[in-house]
PDB file of C-alpha atoms in Angstrom:
ATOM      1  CA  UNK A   1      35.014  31.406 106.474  1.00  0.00           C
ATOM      2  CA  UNK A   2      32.250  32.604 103.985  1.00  0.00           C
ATOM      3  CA  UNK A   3      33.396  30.745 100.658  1.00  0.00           C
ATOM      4  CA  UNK A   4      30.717  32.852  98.560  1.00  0.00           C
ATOM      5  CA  UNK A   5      31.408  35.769 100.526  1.00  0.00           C
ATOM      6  CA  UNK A   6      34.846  34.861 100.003  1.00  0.00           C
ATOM      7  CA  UNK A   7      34.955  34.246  96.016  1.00  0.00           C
ATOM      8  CA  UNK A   8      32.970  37.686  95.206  1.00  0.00           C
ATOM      9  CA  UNK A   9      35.896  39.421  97.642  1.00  0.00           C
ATOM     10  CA  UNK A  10      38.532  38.063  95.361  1.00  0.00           C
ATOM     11  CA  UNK A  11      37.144  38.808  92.148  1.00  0.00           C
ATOM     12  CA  UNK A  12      36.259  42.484  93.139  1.00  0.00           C
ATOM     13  CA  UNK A  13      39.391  43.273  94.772  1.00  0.00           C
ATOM     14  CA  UNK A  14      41.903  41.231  92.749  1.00  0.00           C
ATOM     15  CA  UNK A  15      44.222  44.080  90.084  1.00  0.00           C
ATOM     16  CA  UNK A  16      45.856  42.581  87.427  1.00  0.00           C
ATOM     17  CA  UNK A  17      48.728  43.814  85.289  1.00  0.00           C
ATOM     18  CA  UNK A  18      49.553  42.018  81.822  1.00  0.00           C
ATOM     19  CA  UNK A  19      53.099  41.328  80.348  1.00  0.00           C
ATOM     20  CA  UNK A  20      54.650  39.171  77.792  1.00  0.00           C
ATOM     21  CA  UNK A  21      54.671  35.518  78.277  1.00  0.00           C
ATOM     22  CA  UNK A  22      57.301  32.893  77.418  1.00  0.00           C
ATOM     23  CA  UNK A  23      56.589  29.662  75.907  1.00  0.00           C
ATOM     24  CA  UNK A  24      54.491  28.506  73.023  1.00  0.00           C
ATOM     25  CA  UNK A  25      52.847  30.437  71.449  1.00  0.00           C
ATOM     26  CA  UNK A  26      54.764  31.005  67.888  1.00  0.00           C
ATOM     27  CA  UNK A  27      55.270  34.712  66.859  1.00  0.00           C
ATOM     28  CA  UNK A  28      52.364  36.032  68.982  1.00  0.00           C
ATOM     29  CA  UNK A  29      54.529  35.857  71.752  1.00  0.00           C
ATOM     30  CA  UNK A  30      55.902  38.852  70.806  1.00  0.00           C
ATOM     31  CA  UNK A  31      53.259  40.884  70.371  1.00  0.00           C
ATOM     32  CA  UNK A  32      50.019  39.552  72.970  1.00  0.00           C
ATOM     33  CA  UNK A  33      50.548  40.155  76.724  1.00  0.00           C
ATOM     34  CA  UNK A  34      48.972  37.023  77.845  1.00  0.00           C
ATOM     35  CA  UNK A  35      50.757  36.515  81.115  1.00  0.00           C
ATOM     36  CA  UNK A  36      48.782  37.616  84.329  1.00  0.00           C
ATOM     37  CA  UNK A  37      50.465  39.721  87.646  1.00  0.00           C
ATOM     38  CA  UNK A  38      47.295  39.451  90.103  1.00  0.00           C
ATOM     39  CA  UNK A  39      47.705  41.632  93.104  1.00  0.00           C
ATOM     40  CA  UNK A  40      45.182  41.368  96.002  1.00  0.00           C
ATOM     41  CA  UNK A  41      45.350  43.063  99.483  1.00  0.00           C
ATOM     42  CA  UNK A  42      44.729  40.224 102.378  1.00  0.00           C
ATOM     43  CA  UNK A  43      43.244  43.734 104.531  1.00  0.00           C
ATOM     44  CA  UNK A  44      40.684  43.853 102.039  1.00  0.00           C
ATOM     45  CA  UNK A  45      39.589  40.632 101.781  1.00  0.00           C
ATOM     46  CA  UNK A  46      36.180  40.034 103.092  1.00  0.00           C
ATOM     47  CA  UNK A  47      34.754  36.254 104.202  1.00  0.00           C
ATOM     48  CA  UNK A  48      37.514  35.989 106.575  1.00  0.00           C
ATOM     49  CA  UNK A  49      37.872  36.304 110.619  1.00  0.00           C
ATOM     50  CA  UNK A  50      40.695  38.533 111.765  1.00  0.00           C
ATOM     51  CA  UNK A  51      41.972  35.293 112.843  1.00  0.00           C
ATOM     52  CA  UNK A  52      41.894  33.688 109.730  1.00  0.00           C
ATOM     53  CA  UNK A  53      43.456  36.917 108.097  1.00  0.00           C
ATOM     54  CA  UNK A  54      46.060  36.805 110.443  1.00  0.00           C
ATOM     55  CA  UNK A  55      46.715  33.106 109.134  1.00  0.00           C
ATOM     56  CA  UNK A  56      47.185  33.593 105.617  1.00  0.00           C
ATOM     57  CA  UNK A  57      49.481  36.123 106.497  1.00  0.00           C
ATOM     58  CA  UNK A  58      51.365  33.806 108.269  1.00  0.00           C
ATOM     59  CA  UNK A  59      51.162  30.836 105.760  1.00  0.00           C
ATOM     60  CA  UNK A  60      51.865  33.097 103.369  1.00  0.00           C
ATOM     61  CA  UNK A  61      54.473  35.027 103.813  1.00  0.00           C
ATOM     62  CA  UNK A  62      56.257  34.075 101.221  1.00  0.00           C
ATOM     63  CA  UNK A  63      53.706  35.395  98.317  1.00  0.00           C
ATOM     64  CA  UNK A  64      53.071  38.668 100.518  1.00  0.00           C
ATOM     65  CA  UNK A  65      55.432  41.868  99.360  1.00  0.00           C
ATOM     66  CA  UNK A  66      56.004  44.866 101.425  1.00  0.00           C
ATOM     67  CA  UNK A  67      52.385  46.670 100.283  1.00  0.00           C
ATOM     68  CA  UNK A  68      50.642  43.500 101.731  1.00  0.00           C
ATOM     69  CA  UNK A  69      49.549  42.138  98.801  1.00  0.00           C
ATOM     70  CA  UNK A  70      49.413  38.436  97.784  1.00  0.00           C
ATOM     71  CA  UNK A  71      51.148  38.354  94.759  1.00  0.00           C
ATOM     72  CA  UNK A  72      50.042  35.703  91.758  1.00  0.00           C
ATOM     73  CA  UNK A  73      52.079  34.963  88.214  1.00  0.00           C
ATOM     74  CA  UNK A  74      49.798  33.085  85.672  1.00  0.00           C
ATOM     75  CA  UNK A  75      51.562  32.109  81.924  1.00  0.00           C
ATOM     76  CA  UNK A  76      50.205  28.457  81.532  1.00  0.00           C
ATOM     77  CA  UNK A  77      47.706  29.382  78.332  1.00  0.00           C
ATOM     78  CA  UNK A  78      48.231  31.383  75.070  1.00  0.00           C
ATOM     79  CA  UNK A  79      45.169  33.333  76.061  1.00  0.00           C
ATOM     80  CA  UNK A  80      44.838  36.339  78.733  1.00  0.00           C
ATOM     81  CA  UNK A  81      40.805  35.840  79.670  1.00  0.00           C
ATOM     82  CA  UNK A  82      42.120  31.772  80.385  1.00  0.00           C
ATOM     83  CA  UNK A  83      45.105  33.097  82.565  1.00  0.00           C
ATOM     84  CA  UNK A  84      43.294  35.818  84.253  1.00  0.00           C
ATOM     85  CA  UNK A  85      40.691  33.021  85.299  1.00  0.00           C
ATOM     86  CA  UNK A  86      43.042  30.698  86.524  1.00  0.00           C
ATOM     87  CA  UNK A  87      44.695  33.564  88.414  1.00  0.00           C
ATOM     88  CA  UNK A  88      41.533  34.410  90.535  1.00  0.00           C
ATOM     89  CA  UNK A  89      41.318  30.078  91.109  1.00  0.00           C
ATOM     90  CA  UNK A  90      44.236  29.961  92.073  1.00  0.00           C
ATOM     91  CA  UNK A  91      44.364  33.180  94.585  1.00  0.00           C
ATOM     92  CA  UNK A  92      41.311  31.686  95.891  1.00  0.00           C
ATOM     93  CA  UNK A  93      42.518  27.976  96.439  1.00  0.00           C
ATOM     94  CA  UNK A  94      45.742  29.719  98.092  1.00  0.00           C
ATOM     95  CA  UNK A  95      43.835  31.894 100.771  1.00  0.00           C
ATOM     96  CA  UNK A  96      41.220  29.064 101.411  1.00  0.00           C
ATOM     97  CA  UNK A  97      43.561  26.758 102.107  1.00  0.00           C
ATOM     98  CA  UNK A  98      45.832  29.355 104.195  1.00  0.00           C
ATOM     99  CA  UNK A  99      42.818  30.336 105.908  1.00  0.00           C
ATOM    100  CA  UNK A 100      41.866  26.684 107.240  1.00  0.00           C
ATOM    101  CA  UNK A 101      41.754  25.756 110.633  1.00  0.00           C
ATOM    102  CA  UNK A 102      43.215  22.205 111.891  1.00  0.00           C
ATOM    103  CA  UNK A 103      40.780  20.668 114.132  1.00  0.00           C
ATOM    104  CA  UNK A 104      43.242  19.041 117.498  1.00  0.00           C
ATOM    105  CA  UNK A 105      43.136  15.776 117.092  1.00  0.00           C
ATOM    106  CA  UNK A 106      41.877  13.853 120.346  1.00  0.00           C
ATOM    107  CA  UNK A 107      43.548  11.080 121.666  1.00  0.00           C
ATOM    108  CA  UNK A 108      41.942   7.624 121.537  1.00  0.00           C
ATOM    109  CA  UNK A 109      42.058   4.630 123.524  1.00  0.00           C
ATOM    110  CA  UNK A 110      41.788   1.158 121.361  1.00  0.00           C
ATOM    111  CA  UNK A 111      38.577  -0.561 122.162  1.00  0.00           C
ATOM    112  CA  UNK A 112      38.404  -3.956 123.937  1.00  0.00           C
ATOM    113  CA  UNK A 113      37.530  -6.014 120.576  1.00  0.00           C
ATOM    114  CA  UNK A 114      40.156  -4.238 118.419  1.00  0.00           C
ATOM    115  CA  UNK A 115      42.546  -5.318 121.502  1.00  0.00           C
ATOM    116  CA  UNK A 116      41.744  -8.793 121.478  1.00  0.00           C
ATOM    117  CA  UNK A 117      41.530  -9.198 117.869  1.00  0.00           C
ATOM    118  CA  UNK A 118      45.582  -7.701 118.033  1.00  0.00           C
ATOM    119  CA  UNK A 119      46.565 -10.558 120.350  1.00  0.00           C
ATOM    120  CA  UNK A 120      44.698 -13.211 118.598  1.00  0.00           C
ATOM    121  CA  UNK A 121      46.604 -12.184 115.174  1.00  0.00           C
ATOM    122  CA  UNK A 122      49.772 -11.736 117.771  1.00  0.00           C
ATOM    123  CA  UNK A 123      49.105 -15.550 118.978  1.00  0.00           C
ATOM    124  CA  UNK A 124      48.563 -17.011 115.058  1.00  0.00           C
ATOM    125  CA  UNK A 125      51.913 -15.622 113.970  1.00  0.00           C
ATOM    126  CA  UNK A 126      53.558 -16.924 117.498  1.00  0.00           C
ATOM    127  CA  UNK A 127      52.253 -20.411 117.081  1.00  0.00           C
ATOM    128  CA  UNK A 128      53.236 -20.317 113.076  1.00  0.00           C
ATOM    129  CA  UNK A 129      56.903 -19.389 113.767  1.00  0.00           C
ATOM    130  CA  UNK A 130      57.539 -21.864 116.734  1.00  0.00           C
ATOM    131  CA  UNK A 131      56.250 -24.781 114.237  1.00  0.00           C
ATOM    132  CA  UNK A 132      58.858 -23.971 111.769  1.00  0.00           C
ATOM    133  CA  UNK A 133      62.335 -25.485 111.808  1.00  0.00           C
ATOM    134  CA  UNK A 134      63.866 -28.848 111.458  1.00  0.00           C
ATOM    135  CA  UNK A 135      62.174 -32.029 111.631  1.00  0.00           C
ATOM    136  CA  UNK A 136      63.262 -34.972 113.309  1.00  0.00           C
ATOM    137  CA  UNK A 137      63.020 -37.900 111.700  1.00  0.00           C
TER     138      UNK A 137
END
């Protein structure tokens, strides 16, 4: 995955649509469209494998309507160029982090020290517990 390649994809092939937004805002609630629809096709994304594509189509099924398209609400500020910005970071934090690749994890043996150093703290606790109790006087 090409992050630059990646980010310039997004904000070339992201469409937005603008509609009223709830919340504060006072009076020009009624009046600004502030909140952000951002649409973008996962086809046309570029910066991805075909694997990885395949990926965030999986992940995200969810988001994804019928057209393809990864679907994104924004309404958190009073002010559309904030929300539309915050759209395209979070589009872009969702299909990165779709897109990522676990590494298998490899099974390890515990070394010979951190072995020993497990019975030794084993044999300290053994010897403190059979030296509790009553004592005979």
């Amino acid at each position: 995955m090409n992050r630059k390649e990646l980010h310039e994809s997004i904000i070339s092939h992201t469409v937005m649509t603008f509609a009223r937004s709830g919340g504060s805002g006072g009076q020009n609630v009624n009046k600004v469209n502030t909140k952000v629809h951002a649409f973008i096709n996962i086809e046309e994304i570029d910066g991805l494998t075909d694997a990885e594509k395949t990926l965030v189509k999986k992940r995200l099924s969810n988001s994804i309507n019928n057209d393809g398209q990864l679907c994104i609400d924004v309404q958190d500020e009073r002010f559309q160029g904030k929300n539309r910005e915050t759209a395209l970071i979070r589009l872009e934090a969702k299909i990165a982090g779709a897109a990522h690749i676990t590494k298998k994890r490899r099974t390890t043996k515990p070394t010979k020290a951190s072995r020993e150093r497990r019975l030794k703290v084993k044999k300290l606790r053994s010897d403190i517990k059979k030296h509790r109790g009553t004592i005979s006087y």
